[in-house]
Amino acid sequence: MKRIVILISGRGSNMEAIVQRCTEQQWPADVVAVIANRPDAQGLAFARARGIATAVVDHMAQPAREALDAALATTIDRFAPDLVVLAGFMRILGAAFVRRYDGRLLNIHPSLLPAFPGLHTHRRALEAGCKLVGATVHFVTPALDHGPIVMQSAVPVLAGDDEHTLAARVLATEHVIYPLAVRWFVEGRLAVDHGIVRQLDGASQVLM
Ligand code: GAR
């Protein structure tokens, strides 16, 4: 069984979707821990209620990024993960941390990367007049919201959309593509070739 550790900062709805799909679909994997950088991250309650180990590495107690990264890595490594999943984890991770988990660190970002890395993606997409937005699951590299793309969802922008309506529709697709990408990873169905991710069975990597 593959061991998955999930990092969250807040609500944790992507984490919930992964935990639920992992059980329902009997993946060859267990979510062995949920780790937050804030003691008040709402998602921790869900994890505890499911009997999943939780830990908090409080970023307020570790003002220097290197110290936070080191404390996080120590906590993560206690759970000996095969895969580390960033699910709404809103801290920038340093290059040494990212290298430590090279090839087994996934992130989801609410835009069609490489467009709109960083914050306020939906507002920025509306301001840019985008007609299509979405979300991206990718392997993590030291550059912010960047790395080999595993899967994307595409969501049309509708007349009257604001950043909240758009965020809600994109989030619903995140709950589909993130569990699917994690499932492919734990089932060994992903390969990275010169920075391009392929699904070995030839399944579509786009949710329209
Ligand atoms: C999600 O929309 C995720 O894509 C985004 O934070 C939200 C977390 O929601 N992540 C980023 O912006 C990372 N750059 P959740 O806590 O309910 O999963």
mmCIF file of C-alpha atoms and ligand atoms in Angstrom:
data_model
loop_
_atom_site.group_PDB
_atom_site.id
_atom_site.type_symbol
_atom_site.label_atom_id
_atom_site.label_comp_id
_atom_site.label_asym_id
_atom_site.label_seq_id
_atom_site.Cartn_x
_atom_site.Cartn_y
_atom_site.Cartn_z
ATOM 1 C CA MET A 1 0.000 0.000 0.000
ATOM 2 C CA LYS A 2 1.250 3.454 -0.920
ATOM 3 C CA ARG A 3 1.367 5.980 1.892
ATOM 4 C CA ILE A 4 -0.097 9.435 1.199
ATOM 5 C CA VAL A 5 0.507 12.514 3.366
ATOM 6 C CA ILE A 6 -1.694 15.547 2.646
ATOM 7 C CA LEU A 7 -0.755 19.140 3.536
ATOM 8 C CA ILE A 8 -3.513 21.705 4.039
ATOM 9 C CA SER A 9 -3.861 25.292 5.232
ATOM 10 C CA GLY A 10 -7.615 25.738 5.582
ATOM 11 C CA ARG A 11 -10.911 24.236 4.490
ATOM 12 C CA GLY A 12 -9.424 21.039 3.102
ATOM 13 C CA SER A 13 -12.163 20.165 0.621
ATOM 14 C CA ASN A 14 -9.657 18.692 -1.848
ATOM 15 C CA MET A 15 -8.176 16.619 0.972
ATOM 16 C CA GLU A 16 -11.685 15.376 1.828
ATOM 17 C CA ALA A 17 -12.317 14.406 -1.793
ATOM 18 C CA ILE A 18 -9.053 12.440 -1.921
ATOM 19 C CA VAL A 19 -9.692 10.662 1.399
ATOM 20 C CA GLN A 20 -13.224 9.729 0.366
ATOM 21 C CA ARG A 21 -12.306 8.510 -3.125
ATOM 22 C CA CYS A 22 -9.339 6.530 -1.747
ATOM 23 C CA THR A 23 -11.669 4.560 0.515
ATOM 24 C CA GLU A 24 -14.643 4.246 -1.859
ATOM 25 C CA GLN A 25 -12.550 3.136 -4.810
ATOM 26 C CA GLN A 26 -10.183 0.989 -2.740
ATOM 27 C CA TRP A 27 -6.992 2.511 -4.063
ATOM 28 C CA PRO A 28 -3.794 0.614 -3.228
ATOM 29 C CA ALA A 29 -3.034 3.464 -0.813
ATOM 30 C CA ASP A 30 -3.841 4.970 2.554
ATOM 31 C CA VAL A 31 -3.938 8.611 3.590
ATOM 32 C CA VAL A 32 -1.691 8.191 6.622
ATOM 33 C CA ALA A 33 -1.555 11.802 7.808
ATOM 34 C CA VAL A 34 -2.960 15.281 7.280
ATOM 35 C CA ILE A 35 -0.591 18.076 8.247
ATOM 36 C CA ALA A 36 -1.536 21.758 8.521
ATOM 37 C CA ASN A 37 0.536 24.893 8.919
ATOM 38 C CA ARG A 38 -2.223 26.486 10.995
ATOM 39 C CA PRO A 39 -3.750 25.038 14.161
ATOM 40 C CA ASP A 40 -7.188 26.357 13.115
ATOM 41 C CA ALA A 41 -7.239 24.726 9.653
ATOM 42 C CA GLN A 42 -10.828 23.481 9.353
ATOM 43 C CA GLY A 43 -9.848 20.357 7.461
ATOM 44 C CA LEU A 44 -8.096 18.913 10.515
ATOM 45 C CA ALA A 45 -11.469 18.091 12.114
ATOM 46 C CA PHE A 46 -12.506 15.970 9.122
ATOM 47 C CA ALA A 47 -9.227 14.060 9.211
ATOM 48 C CA ARG A 48 -9.482 13.431 12.963
ATOM 49 C CA ALA A 49 -13.085 12.244 12.587
ATOM 50 C CA ARG A 50 -11.879 9.739 9.966
ATOM 51 C CA GLY A 51 -9.206 8.443 12.346
ATOM 52 C CA ILE A 52 -6.363 9.864 10.255
ATOM 53 C CA ALA A 53 -3.258 11.076 12.103
ATOM 54 C CA THR A 54 -2.968 14.861 12.115
ATOM 55 C CA ALA A 55 -0.142 17.237 12.900
ATOM 56 C CA VAL A 56 0.325 21.001 12.944
ATOM 57 C CA VAL A 57 3.568 22.694 11.978
ATOM 58 C CA ASP A 58 2.623 26.244 12.874
ATOM 59 C CA HIS A 59 4.199 28.727 10.481
ATOM 60 C CA MET A 60 3.844 31.467 13.123
ATOM 61 C CA ALA A 61 6.277 29.551 15.340
ATOM 62 C CA GLN A 62 8.765 29.229 12.471
ATOM 63 C CA PRO A 63 9.193 32.692 10.960
ATOM 64 C CA ALA A 64 12.128 31.731 8.727
ATOM 65 C CA ARG A 65 11.059 29.730 5.686
ATOM 66 C CA GLU A 66 13.984 27.327 5.964
ATOM 67 C CA ALA A 67 13.001 26.536 9.562
ATOM 68 C CA LEU A 68 9.384 25.904 8.567
ATOM 69 C CA ASP A 69 10.502 23.698 5.679
ATOM 70 C CA ALA A 70 12.800 21.708 7.975
ATOM 71 C CA ALA A 71 10.119 21.266 10.652
ATOM 72 C CA LEU A 72 7.616 20.237 7.977
ATOM 73 C CA ALA A 73 10.004 17.698 6.461
ATOM 74 C CA THR A 74 10.721 16.176 9.878
ATOM 75 C CA THR A 75 6.989 15.815 10.535
ATOM 76 C CA ILE A 76 6.230 14.472 7.049
ATOM 77 C CA ASP A 77 9.057 11.927 7.191
ATOM 78 C CA ARG A 78 7.674 10.423 10.407
ATOM 79 C CA PHE A 79 4.898 9.065 8.197
ATOM 80 C CA ALA A 80 7.283 7.683 5.520
ATOM 81 C CA PRO A 81 5.144 8.856 2.578
ATOM 82 C CA ASP A 82 5.344 7.585 -1.001
ATOM 83 C CA LEU A 83 3.440 10.706 -2.058
ATOM 84 C CA VAL A 84 3.033 14.172 -0.550
ATOM 85 C CA VAL A 85 -0.095 16.032 -1.698
ATOM 86 C CA LEU A 86 -0.399 19.806 -1.358
ATOM 87 C CA ALA A 87 -4.129 20.494 -1.085
ATOM 88 C CA GLY A 88 -4.641 24.207 -0.587
ATOM 89 C CA PHE A 89 -1.314 24.462 1.237
ATOM 90 C CA MET A 90 -0.666 28.185 1.075
ATOM 91 C CA ARG A 91 3.024 28.460 2.011
ATOM 92 C CA ILE A 92 5.833 28.760 -0.495
ATOM 93 C CA LEU A 93 8.218 25.826 -0.133
ATOM 94 C CA GLY A 94 11.962 26.205 -0.634
ATOM 95 C CA ALA A 95 14.052 24.438 -3.248
ATOM 96 C CA ALA A 96 15.651 22.026 -0.748
ATOM 97 C CA PHE A 97 12.224 20.899 0.461
ATOM 98 C CA VAL A 98 10.960 20.439 -3.080
ATOM 99 C CA ARG A 99 14.070 18.454 -4.074
ATOM 100 C CA ARG A 100 13.644 16.171 -1.045
ATOM 101 C CA TYR A 101 10.251 15.050 -2.409
ATOM 102 C CA ASP A 102 11.182 15.229 -6.083
ATOM 103 C CA GLY A 103 8.791 13.162 -8.206
ATOM 104 C CA ARG A 104 6.434 12.489 -5.303
ATOM 105 C CA LEU A 105 5.078 15.970 -4.556
ATOM 106 C CA LEU A 106 1.809 17.038 -6.197
ATOM 107 C CA ASN A 107 -0.063 20.355 -6.069
ATOM 108 C CA ILE A 108 -3.371 21.661 -7.352
ATOM 109 C CA HIS A 109 -3.725 25.237 -8.484
ATOM 110 C CA PRO A 110 -7.002 26.926 -9.505
ATOM 111 C CA SER A 111 -5.959 28.122 -12.944
ATOM 112 C CA LEU A 112 -4.958 26.728 -16.301
ATOM 113 C CA LEU A 113 -1.223 26.853 -15.620
ATOM 114 C CA PRO A 114 1.084 28.310 -16.745
ATOM 115 C CA ALA A 115 -1.469 31.151 -16.701
ATOM 116 C CA PHE A 116 -2.067 32.885 -13.379
ATOM 117 C CA PRO A 117 0.303 31.352 -10.836
ATOM 118 C CA GLY A 118 -0.051 32.880 -7.355
ATOM 119 C CA LEU A 119 -3.119 34.360 -5.676
ATOM 120 C CA HIS A 120 -6.530 35.684 -6.837
ATOM 121 C CA THR A 121 -6.507 33.552 -9.965
ATOM 122 C CA HIS A 122 -10.228 33.866 -10.724
ATOM 123 C CA ARG A 123 -10.273 37.648 -10.327
ATOM 124 C CA ARG A 124 -7.227 37.954 -12.564
ATOM 125 C CA ALA A 125 -8.745 35.643 -15.194
ATOM 126 C CA LEU A 126 -11.941 37.735 -15.270
ATOM 127 C CA GLU A 127 -9.921 40.955 -15.509
ATOM 128 C CA ALA A 128 -8.000 39.456 -18.429
ATOM 129 C CA GLY A 129 -11.254 38.592 -20.208
ATOM 130 C CA CYS A 130 -10.589 34.830 -20.227
ATOM 131 C CA LYS A 131 -13.409 32.755 -21.679
ATOM 132 C CA LEU A 132 -12.037 29.487 -20.316
ATOM 133 C CA VAL A 133 -10.559 28.907 -16.863
ATOM 134 C CA GLY A 134 -9.853 25.777 -14.866
ATOM 135 C CA ALA A 135 -7.539 23.968 -12.491
ATOM 136 C CA THR A 136 -4.231 22.162 -12.841
ATOM 137 C CA VAL A 137 -2.689 19.239 -10.968
ATOM 138 C CA HIS A 138 1.083 19.274 -11.357
ATOM 139 C CA PHE A 139 4.286 17.861 -9.959
ATOM 140 C CA VAL A 140 5.964 20.514 -7.851
ATOM 141 C CA THR A 141 9.214 22.197 -8.824
ATOM 142 C CA PRO A 142 10.922 25.031 -6.935
ATOM 143 C CA ALA A 143 9.142 27.682 -9.061
ATOM 144 C CA LEU A 144 5.773 28.785 -7.627
ATOM 145 C CA ASP A 145 2.759 26.937 -9.106
ATOM 146 C CA HIS A 146 4.930 25.395 -11.772
ATOM 147 C CA GLY A 147 5.921 21.905 -12.837
ATOM 148 C CA PRO A 148 5.007 18.971 -15.080
ATOM 149 C CA ILE A 149 1.240 19.032 -15.622
ATOM 150 C CA VAL A 150 -0.655 15.850 -14.720
ATOM 151 C CA MET A 151 -4.237 16.878 -15.389
ATOM 152 C CA GLN A 152 -6.325 19.961 -16.115
ATOM 153 C CA SER A 153 -10.011 20.838 -15.956
ATOM 154 C CA ALA A 154 -11.509 23.439 -18.255
ATOM 155 C CA VAL A 155 -14.490 25.528 -17.153
ATOM 156 C CA PRO A 156 -16.216 28.104 -19.379
ATOM 157 C CA VAL A 157 -16.692 31.630 -18.064
ATOM 158 C CA LEU A 158 -20.408 32.482 -18.153
ATOM 159 C CA ALA A 159 -22.038 35.879 -18.541
ATOM 160 C CA GLY A 160 -22.531 37.311 -15.071
ATOM 161 C CA ASP A 161 -19.766 35.257 -13.457
ATOM 162 C CA ASP A 162 -17.843 36.866 -10.603
ATOM 163 C CA GLU A 163 -14.780 35.456 -8.898
ATOM 164 C CA HIS A 164 -16.957 33.587 -6.354
ATOM 165 C CA THR A 165 -19.228 31.817 -8.844
ATOM 166 C CA LEU A 166 -16.212 30.961 -10.954
ATOM 167 C CA ALA A 167 -14.231 29.689 -7.946
ATOM 168 C CA ALA A 168 -17.126 27.435 -6.942
ATOM 169 C CA ARG A 169 -17.438 25.853 -10.399
ATOM 170 C CA VAL A 170 -13.675 25.370 -10.690
ATOM 171 C CA LEU A 171 -13.515 23.870 -7.184
ATOM 172 C CA ALA A 172 -16.128 21.277 -8.146
ATOM 173 C CA THR A 173 -13.800 20.169 -10.950
ATOM 174 C CA GLU A 174 -10.801 20.160 -8.592
ATOM 175 C CA HIS A 175 -12.647 17.537 -6.544
ATOM 176 C CA VAL A 176 -12.721 15.343 -9.670
ATOM 177 C CA ILE A 177 -9.258 15.834 -11.127
ATOM 178 C CA TYR A 178 -7.190 15.811 -7.935
ATOM 179 C CA PRO A 179 -8.428 12.433 -6.666
ATOM 180 C CA LEU A 180 -8.041 11.024 -10.187
ATOM 181 C CA ALA A 181 -4.463 12.285 -10.516
ATOM 182 C CA VAL A 182 -3.548 10.924 -7.072
ATOM 183 C CA ARG A 183 -5.140 7.606 -7.970
ATOM 184 C CA TRP A 184 -3.091 7.424 -11.179
ATOM 185 C CA PHE A 185 0.052 8.163 -9.169
ATOM 186 C CA VAL A 186 -0.505 5.469 -6.539
ATOM 187 C CA GLU A 187 -1.453 2.965 -9.247
ATOM 188 C CA GLY A 188 1.806 3.704 -11.075
ATOM 189 C CA ARG A 189 -0.002 5.007 -14.161
ATOM 190 C CA LEU A 190 1.998 8.237 -14.574
ATOM 191 C CA ALA A 191 5.341 8.728 -16.270
ATOM 192 C CA VAL A 192 7.303 11.964 -16.620
ATOM 193 C CA ASP A 193 9.350 12.254 -19.796
ATOM 194 C CA HIS A 194 11.387 15.438 -20.299
ATOM 195 C CA GLY A 195 8.953 17.426 -18.165
ATOM 196 C CA ILE A 196 5.843 16.061 -19.881
ATOM 197 C CA VAL A 197 3.518 13.790 -17.879
ATOM 198 C CA ARG A 198 1.908 10.876 -19.682
ATOM 199 C CA GLN A 199 -0.936 8.667 -18.507
ATOM 200 C CA LEU A 200 0.379 5.213 -19.388
ATOM 201 C CA ASP A 201 -3.064 3.768 -20.244
ATOM 202 C CA GLY A 202 -3.701 6.662 -22.615
ATOM 203 C CA ALA A 203 -6.581 8.083 -20.573
ATOM 204 C CA SER A 204 -7.479 11.709 -21.248
ATOM 205 C CA GLN A 205 -5.700 14.148 -18.950
ATOM 206 C CA VAL A 206 -8.265 16.862 -19.559
ATOM 207 C CA LEU A 207 -11.664 17.195 -17.883
ATOM 208 C CA MET A 208 -13.963 19.307 -20.070
HETATM 209 C C1 GAR B 1 -8.239 25.257 -3.895
HETATM 210 O O1 GAR B 1 -9.013 25.994 -4.789
HETATM 211 C C2 GAR B 1 -6.828 25.071 -4.444
HETATM 212 O O2 GAR B 1 -6.794 24.915 -5.830
HETATM 213 C C3 GAR B 1 -6.166 26.352 -4.015
HETATM 214 O O3 GAR B 1 -6.652 26.591 -2.732
HETATM 215 C C4 GAR B 1 -7.977 26.046 -2.613
HETATM 216 C C5 GAR B 1 -8.002 25.159 -1.398
HETATM 217 O O4 GAR B 1 -9.296 24.695 -1.123
HETATM 218 N N1 GAR B 1 -4.734 26.233 -4.058
HETATM 219 C C6 GAR B 1 -3.915 27.221 -4.413
HETATM 220 O O5 GAR B 1 -4.290 28.335 -4.700
HETATM 221 C C7 GAR B 1 -2.428 26.854 -4.435
HETATM 222 N N2 GAR B 1 -1.664 27.812 -5.132
HETATM 223 P P1 GAR B 1 -9.506 23.449 -0.152
HETATM 224 O O6 GAR B 1 -8.724 23.779 1.132
HETATM 225 O O7 GAR B 1 -10.989 23.432 0.099
HETATM 226 O O8 GAR B 1 -8.989 22.224 -0.841
#
